[in-house]
Amino acid sequence: MTSQIINSDCYPVTPLTRVRRLANLASYDTNTVYSVLDAAYVCHVAFTVEGQPHCIPTAHWRHGNTLYIHGSFGSRLLQALINGASAVVTVTLLDGLVFARSAFNHSMNYRSVVIYGQFSSIEVPAQKIELLRAFMERLAPGRWDEIRQPTENELNATTLLAMPIEEAVAKISSGPPKDDLADCAWPVWAGVLPIKQDFAAPQGCSDLPAGIALPNYFPRGAITGGNES
Amino acid sequence: MTSQIINSDCYPVTPLTRVRRLANLASYDTNTVYSVLDAAYVCHVAFTVEGQPHCIPTAHWRHGNTLYIHGSFGSRLLQALINGASAVVTVTLLDGLVFARSAFNHSMNYRSVVIYGQFSSIEVPAQKIELLRAFMERLAPGRWDEIRQPTENELNATTLLAMPIEEAVAKISSGPPKDDLADCAWPVWAGVLPIKQDFAAPQGCSDLPAGIALPNYFPRGAITGGNES
């Protein structure tokens, strides 16, 4: 069900994934790529239809060396992906604003991954169910067995797309500003304003029947705490 | 310097921006589009070079009815944009995970904007300076006058691109899960797990000269607190 990286812990450097700007921030290490993909809930999928680029945000999850997305079967854009359009998936986590002494050296701290490839559709209902369960396990372990399962119609209405991760690169910027040595005595504060993403307290539906308690499977606290310290 | 929306507070609905899926979540209202753009620090810019789609995350800012990005003049991808490639800019803010009674109705709460258009390069140095100042004003009002100003070489090395916002749509999903009526008695917790983004305490460089105090212009606290309540 998932493609495998054989005999290597790194993705190959290709003309598409070779980072030319700030190449020292690039990583082709599979675990680094996975860690960024797994820390984010939303990716951006870009592709071209009749010369026109499109870019849609959508939830993603990873299982082994494959990235999955899902959506409505009726979506024109998903249909383009099913039909084999070249695609690029970008995941970005913003970790902080970086304030340097010079205007020029201001920047941001971030973790990003770019994957070039093609999606294909998962059609076997049992496979779809298992992959949707894996997605739910990531969000709320154990919840899948508690909820009303998909009907055949609902499953048919859900397009599930898989992209093997074969041409990918992570780019990670962290730490304090990189000021020119000559600027370091400039009389201005310099440093990082970290950005963190957290879960807030769960908000139950107003019509929850009596006796339905808040489950304990939800993730708590920081999603991303930045990578400044 | 900025394009204007004349005699209208809404962007036109075009073949590219007409939302077909969950059309009730779409908004063409300029202020709604602006509010999403202004709440985010990073956008994704997608475009096609020789048939290959690309999607790069980058900082953005808005001034009037124009979206700006900047980057290194040497970047191949920015060069494609300078040369007039059709582009699409997507901004996405994730506000929460939405847990329904049925697997099928699980979703996410988010605010997104998609803008279709083309970038053009700002070449006049004085204009570039004013736009970079506006960007800094957004991040840290007053800081521009404190920092070491760009040299001519630095300014030449900085590509500044502008896209008039003419074909744009916002899509906003909020509130509790939309369960089928027949599912509402299903014995499982249902509701929203809100996601919020905050600034943490500023982290000054370890080599700050004595007497440099933390400025008071940094934004504090919540960037996005979700739109659940």
XYZ file of C-alpha atoms in Angstrom:
458
model
C 0.000 0.000 0.000
C 2.925 2.311 0.627
C 6.034 2.770 -1.413
C 9.334 2.078 0.275
C 12.675 3.844 0.286
C 15.095 1.019 -0.329
C 18.698 1.097 0.902
C 18.673 4.764 1.700
C 17.635 7.149 4.422
C 17.700 10.073 2.027
C 15.725 11.159 -0.994
C 17.819 11.724 -4.100
C 18.759 15.284 -5.043
C 17.072 15.951 -8.366
C 16.871 18.984 -10.666
C 13.490 19.764 -9.075
C 14.528 19.350 -5.458
C 18.061 20.742 -5.550
C 17.921 23.833 -3.335
C 19.967 26.686 -4.765
C 19.108 29.517 -2.357
C 20.304 28.959 1.216
C 21.231 25.404 0.314
C 22.577 24.825 3.825
C 18.972 24.858 5.088
C 17.986 21.925 2.876
C 17.645 18.338 4.047
C 16.876 15.234 2.018
C 16.759 13.003 5.078
C 13.566 10.955 5.118
C 13.044 11.334 8.873
C 13.401 15.111 8.626
C 10.850 15.198 5.822
C 8.522 12.947 7.819
C 8.833 15.067 10.955
C 7.679 18.191 9.118
C 4.849 16.381 7.330
C 3.680 14.819 10.600
C 3.759 18.094 12.526
C 1.333 19.789 10.125
C -2.365 19.179 9.555
C -2.703 21.023 6.266
C -0.692 20.972 3.055
C -0.994 22.958 -0.163
C -1.380 20.962 -3.367
C -0.504 22.746 -6.596
C -1.066 21.483 -10.120
C -1.885 22.809 -13.564
C -5.072 22.394 -15.575
C -4.969 23.631 -19.158
C -2.055 25.926 -18.393
C -3.674 27.441 -15.314
C -2.001 26.762 -11.967
C -4.172 25.875 -8.982
C -3.234 25.628 -5.318
C -5.621 24.120 -2.804
C -5.158 23.700 0.923
C -6.212 20.325 2.247
C -5.670 18.006 5.176
C -2.971 15.385 4.703
C -1.557 12.429 6.495
C 1.412 10.176 5.976
C 1.551 6.402 6.248
C 4.958 4.881 5.597
C 6.511 6.657 2.642
C 3.199 7.759 1.129
C 1.303 11.015 1.534
C -2.500 10.883 1.499
C -5.190 13.458 0.908
C -8.929 13.051 0.534
C -11.835 15.048 -0.705
C -15.096 15.057 -2.542
C -15.306 12.870 -5.614
C -17.149 15.702 -7.353
C -14.283 18.155 -7.034
C -12.952 19.256 -10.410
C -9.541 19.785 -8.946
C -9.322 16.338 -7.381
C -10.423 14.912 -10.716
C -7.424 16.570 -12.338
C -5.173 14.898 -9.780
C -6.860 11.515 -10.304
C -6.155 11.918 -13.980
C -2.440 12.059 -13.293
C -1.606 15.762 -13.307
C 1.922 16.564 -12.160
C 1.555 17.874 -8.643
C 3.622 19.510 -5.952
C 2.746 19.322 -2.275
C 4.106 21.972 0.073
C 3.855 21.889 3.864
C 4.944 24.941 5.827
C 5.169 25.578 9.566
C 6.017 29.108 10.648
C 8.141 29.097 13.806
C 9.085 32.712 14.313
C 9.797 36.205 13.032
C 13.507 37.011 12.951
C 14.531 40.606 13.627
C 18.063 41.478 12.532
C 20.042 44.709 12.876
C 19.853 45.354 9.136
C 16.633 45.477 7.142
C 18.173 43.058 4.677
C 18.828 40.258 7.178
C 15.332 40.144 8.632
C 13.787 36.745 7.978
C 11.486 34.087 9.338
C 12.108 30.754 10.996
C 10.158 27.931 9.422
C 10.077 24.270 8.547
C 8.872 23.335 5.084
C 8.703 20.303 2.837
C 8.162 20.193 -0.911
C 7.229 16.920 -2.627
C 7.033 16.573 -6.398
C 5.044 13.680 -7.793
C 1.710 12.373 -8.909
C -1.326 11.166 -7.026
C -3.223 8.015 -7.742
C -6.641 7.067 -6.488
C -7.239 4.353 -3.881
C -10.304 2.501 -5.105
C -10.613 -0.639 -2.962
C -13.191 0.112 -0.244
C -11.395 -1.892 2.437
C -8.155 -0.028 1.707
C -9.978 3.293 1.859
C -11.459 2.392 5.230
C -8.072 1.392 6.619
C -6.460 4.619 5.423
C -9.249 6.807 6.793
C -8.891 4.954 10.084
C -5.150 5.716 10.041
C -5.951 9.399 9.479
C -8.333 9.407 12.445
C -5.795 7.560 14.592
C -3.467 10.458 14.037
C -6.073 13.005 15.158
C -7.816 11.091 17.954
C -6.498 7.575 18.654
C -9.327 5.133 19.248
C -12.091 7.409 17.986
C -12.664 5.518 14.750
C -14.344 2.638 16.595
C -16.722 5.041 18.376
C -18.113 6.953 15.420
C -20.773 6.122 12.881
C -18.919 4.276 10.102
C -19.044 5.408 6.464
C -21.918 4.086 4.385
C -21.194 2.713 0.936
C -22.470 5.944 -0.601
C -20.305 8.076 1.672
C -17.258 5.977 0.885
C -17.944 6.259 -2.844
C -18.305 10.027 -2.489
C -14.890 10.231 -0.853
C -11.881 10.374 -3.136
C -8.729 9.154 -1.468
C -5.468 10.005 -3.204
C -1.978 8.678 -2.542
C 1.368 10.179 -3.543
C 4.514 8.095 -3.024
C 7.184 10.346 -1.500
C 10.072 9.916 -3.910
C 11.227 13.413 -4.833
C 11.172 15.534 -1.701
C 13.176 18.100 0.210
C 12.830 19.760 3.590
C 14.047 23.272 4.289
C 14.434 24.381 7.871
C 15.415 27.819 9.098
C 15.944 28.272 12.817
C 17.908 30.210 15.381
C 18.853 33.862 15.807
C 19.273 36.428 13.009
C 22.393 36.140 10.862
C 23.642 39.703 10.957
C 26.705 40.914 9.136
C 29.545 41.220 11.647
C 29.795 44.932 10.927
C 26.164 45.407 11.973
C 26.289 43.646 15.333
C 26.950 46.808 17.325
C 24.034 48.645 15.683
C 21.931 49.990 18.568
C 18.717 48.065 18.012
C 17.199 45.015 19.635
C 17.708 41.866 17.581
C 16.361 38.406 18.116
C 13.437 36.110 17.452
C 9.727 36.466 18.121
C 8.702 32.790 18.342
C 5.339 31.635 17.050
C 3.640 28.616 18.543
C 0.505 26.745 17.664
C -1.601 25.191 20.409
C -4.831 23.354 20.892
C -7.337 25.193 23.037
C -9.921 23.477 25.221
C -12.329 21.257 23.237
C -15.752 22.808 22.604
C -18.531 20.234 22.702
C -21.656 20.573 20.577
C -24.538 22.245 22.377
C -26.783 19.273 21.607
C -24.594 16.551 23.069
C -26.838 14.002 24.810
C -26.508 13.803 28.588
C -23.835 11.395 29.737
C -21.454 11.937 26.802
C -18.124 12.746 28.415
C -15.145 14.456 26.829
C -12.870 11.676 25.590
C -9.243 11.612 26.645
C -7.760 10.894 23.229
C -7.436 14.445 21.990
C -3.987 15.930 21.617
C -3.297 18.638 24.182
C -1.158 21.710 24.319
C 1.513 22.696 21.865
C 1.322 21.533 18.276
C 4.430 23.434 17.335
C 6.460 25.369 19.834
C 8.935 26.780 17.390
C 12.490 25.569 17.180
C 14.203 28.639 18.574
C 15.595 27.399 21.842
C 1.160 51.998 -6.486
C -1.857 49.912 -5.605
C -4.767 48.910 -7.770
C -8.219 49.935 -6.692
C -11.560 48.189 -6.597
C -13.870 50.735 -8.176
C -17.549 50.964 -7.279
C -17.652 47.618 -5.599
C -16.936 46.015 -2.275
C -16.803 42.586 -3.854
C -14.559 40.803 -6.294
C -16.327 39.438 -9.355
C -17.220 35.764 -9.475
C -15.220 34.290 -12.356
C -14.829 30.791 -13.772
C -11.645 30.467 -11.724
C -13.028 31.767 -8.441
C -16.539 30.345 -8.538
C -16.660 27.927 -5.599
C -18.584 24.766 -6.491
C -17.992 22.664 -3.387
C -19.538 24.056 -0.183
C -20.336 27.257 -2.027
C -22.029 28.678 1.067
C -18.567 29.016 2.644
C -17.332 31.319 -0.114
C -17.052 35.085 0.154
C -16.056 37.596 -2.491
C -16.216 40.508 -0.088
C -13.019 42.564 -0.243
C -12.863 43.120 3.507
C -13.259 39.410 4.189
C -10.442 38.662 1.760
C -8.293 41.362 3.359
C -8.933 40.090 6.877
C -7.644 36.619 5.995
C -4.632 37.964 4.108
C -3.772 40.308 6.977
C -4.081 37.611 9.643
C -1.459 35.404 7.998
C 2.287 35.910 7.674
C 2.928 33.299 5.005
C 1.255 32.518 1.690
C 1.853 29.788 -0.886
C 2.584 30.938 -4.432
C 1.999 28.387 -7.181
C 2.922 28.727 -10.843
C 4.067 26.605 -13.737
C 7.444 26.544 -15.464
C 7.695 24.442 -18.633
C 4.681 22.397 -17.597
C 5.971 21.702 -14.097
C 3.966 23.179 -11.205
C 5.848 24.801 -8.329
C 4.546 25.949 -4.967
C 6.691 28.067 -2.683
C 5.865 29.403 0.765
C 6.833 33.012 1.292
C 6.039 35.979 3.486
C 3.435 38.355 2.106
C 1.875 41.654 2.957
C -0.999 43.677 1.608
C -1.132 47.387 0.910
C -4.430 48.647 -0.437
C -5.702 46.181 -2.994
C -2.274 44.771 -3.835
C -0.454 41.753 -2.453
C 3.333 41.920 -2.148
C 6.034 39.327 -1.803
C 9.792 39.669 -1.896
C 12.799 37.481 -2.291
C 16.212 37.058 -3.746
C 16.768 38.415 -7.229
C 18.743 35.265 -8.011
C 15.828 32.931 -7.367
C 14.831 30.979 -10.478
C 11.277 30.799 -9.275
C 10.936 34.533 -8.655
C 12.388 35.088 -12.120
C 9.534 33.030 -13.570
C 7.061 35.265 -11.748
C 8.821 38.432 -12.927
C 8.495 37.102 -16.452
C 4.729 37.087 -16.117
C 3.857 33.489 -15.288
C 0.220 32.958 -14.315
C 0.219 32.579 -10.570
C -2.119 31.638 -7.785
C -1.614 32.750 -4.203
C -3.231 30.749 -1.416
C -3.369 31.772 2.240
C -4.687 29.299 4.784
C -5.285 29.607 8.509
C -6.275 26.452 10.353
C -8.698 27.234 13.176
C -9.731 23.842 14.478
C -10.353 20.149 14.039
C -14.062 19.305 13.790
C -15.197 15.989 15.241
C -18.618 14.825 14.033
C -20.659 11.752 14.970
C -20.113 10.200 11.552
C -16.721 9.619 9.993
C -17.972 11.331 6.868
C -18.816 14.653 8.501
C -15.493 15.164 10.221
C -13.844 18.316 8.909
C -11.653 21.249 9.782
C -12.377 24.870 10.482
C -10.243 27.234 8.468
C -10.037 30.564 6.719
C -8.491 30.629 3.276
C -8.064 32.999 0.371
C -7.147 32.168 -3.203
C -6.002 34.924 -5.582
C -5.433 34.316 -9.282
C -3.276 36.796 -11.144
C 0.164 37.831 -12.221
C 2.999 39.504 -10.400
C 5.004 42.407 -11.685
C 8.288 43.678 -10.375
C 8.655 46.953 -8.483
C 11.844 48.494 -9.819
C 11.966 52.075 -8.513
C 14.261 52.067 -5.449
C 12.223 54.674 -3.549
C 9.075 52.624 -4.089
C 10.823 49.478 -2.947
C 11.964 51.209 0.221
C 8.474 52.477 0.975
C 6.953 49.029 0.470
C 9.563 47.309 2.607
C 8.900 49.902 5.268
C 5.188 49.099 5.072
C 5.997 45.417 5.518
C 8.064 46.182 8.613
C 5.351 48.465 9.959
C 3.047 45.489 9.927
C 5.504 43.343 11.901
C 6.955 45.923 14.282
C 5.636 49.479 13.960
C 8.431 52.038 14.204
C 11.274 49.558 13.830
C 12.184 50.588 10.299
C 13.702 53.853 11.534
C 15.859 52.015 14.077
C 17.511 49.430 11.851
C 20.423 49.634 9.450
C 18.892 50.710 6.135
C 19.359 48.713 2.927
C 22.438 49.512 0.880
C 22.067 49.986 -2.866
C 23.455 46.471 -3.412
C 21.052 44.957 -0.908
C 18.133 46.731 -2.493
C 19.190 45.543 -5.951
C 19.464 41.993 -4.642
C 15.889 42.146 -3.335
C 13.136 41.394 -5.815
C 9.841 42.944 -4.810
C 6.760 41.639 -6.596
C 3.235 43.054 -6.625
C -0.003 41.298 -7.557
C -3.174 43.399 -7.894
C -6.008 41.568 -6.129
C -8.625 41.332 -8.856
C -9.724 37.707 -8.980
C -10.003 36.447 -5.424
C -12.229 34.424 -3.163
C -12.246 33.660 0.549
C -13.569 30.418 1.987
C -14.314 30.233 5.676
C -15.458 27.209 7.610
C -16.368 27.696 11.260
C -18.587 26.439 14.008
C -19.633 23.000 15.218
C -19.807 19.818 13.119
C -22.670 19.532 10.665
C -23.994 16.099 11.523
C -26.868 14.430 9.765
C -29.940 14.727 11.969
C -30.184 10.953 12.191
C -26.690 10.801 13.680
C -27.117 13.337 16.451
C -27.997 10.768 19.100
C -24.972 8.616 18.259
C -23.189 8.063 21.595
C -19.905 9.804 20.891
C -18.495 13.177 21.844
C -18.766 15.712 19.031
C -17.418 19.218 18.804
C -14.412 21.307 17.895
C -10.799 21.169 19.004
C -9.754 24.789 18.403
C -6.267 25.634 17.210
C -4.682 28.948 18.077
C -1.463 30.582 17.080
C 0.381 32.793 19.549
C 3.560 34.734 19.884
C 5.830 33.510 22.651
C 8.207 35.766 24.597
C 10.807 37.470 22.367
C 14.265 35.854 22.493
C 17.050 38.413 22.214
C 20.364 37.598 20.559
C 23.026 36.462 23.006
C 25.387 39.174 21.747
C 23.084 42.165 22.256
C 25.177 45.090 23.537
C 24.461 46.238 27.096
C 21.714 48.818 27.317
C 19.645 47.532 24.402
C 16.154 47.080 25.820
C 13.330 44.983 24.433
C 11.223 47.334 22.300
C 7.517 47.606 22.936
C 6.385 47.424 19.322
C 6.165 43.671 19.003
C 2.758 42.095 18.668
C 1.788 40.108 21.744
C -0.373 37.115 22.440
C -2.799 35.543 20.045
C -2.232 35.769 16.305
C -5.253 33.635 15.547
C -7.507 32.313 18.251
C -9.780 30.340 15.995
C -13.257 31.446 15.148
C -15.179 28.838 17.086
C -16.800 30.852 19.810
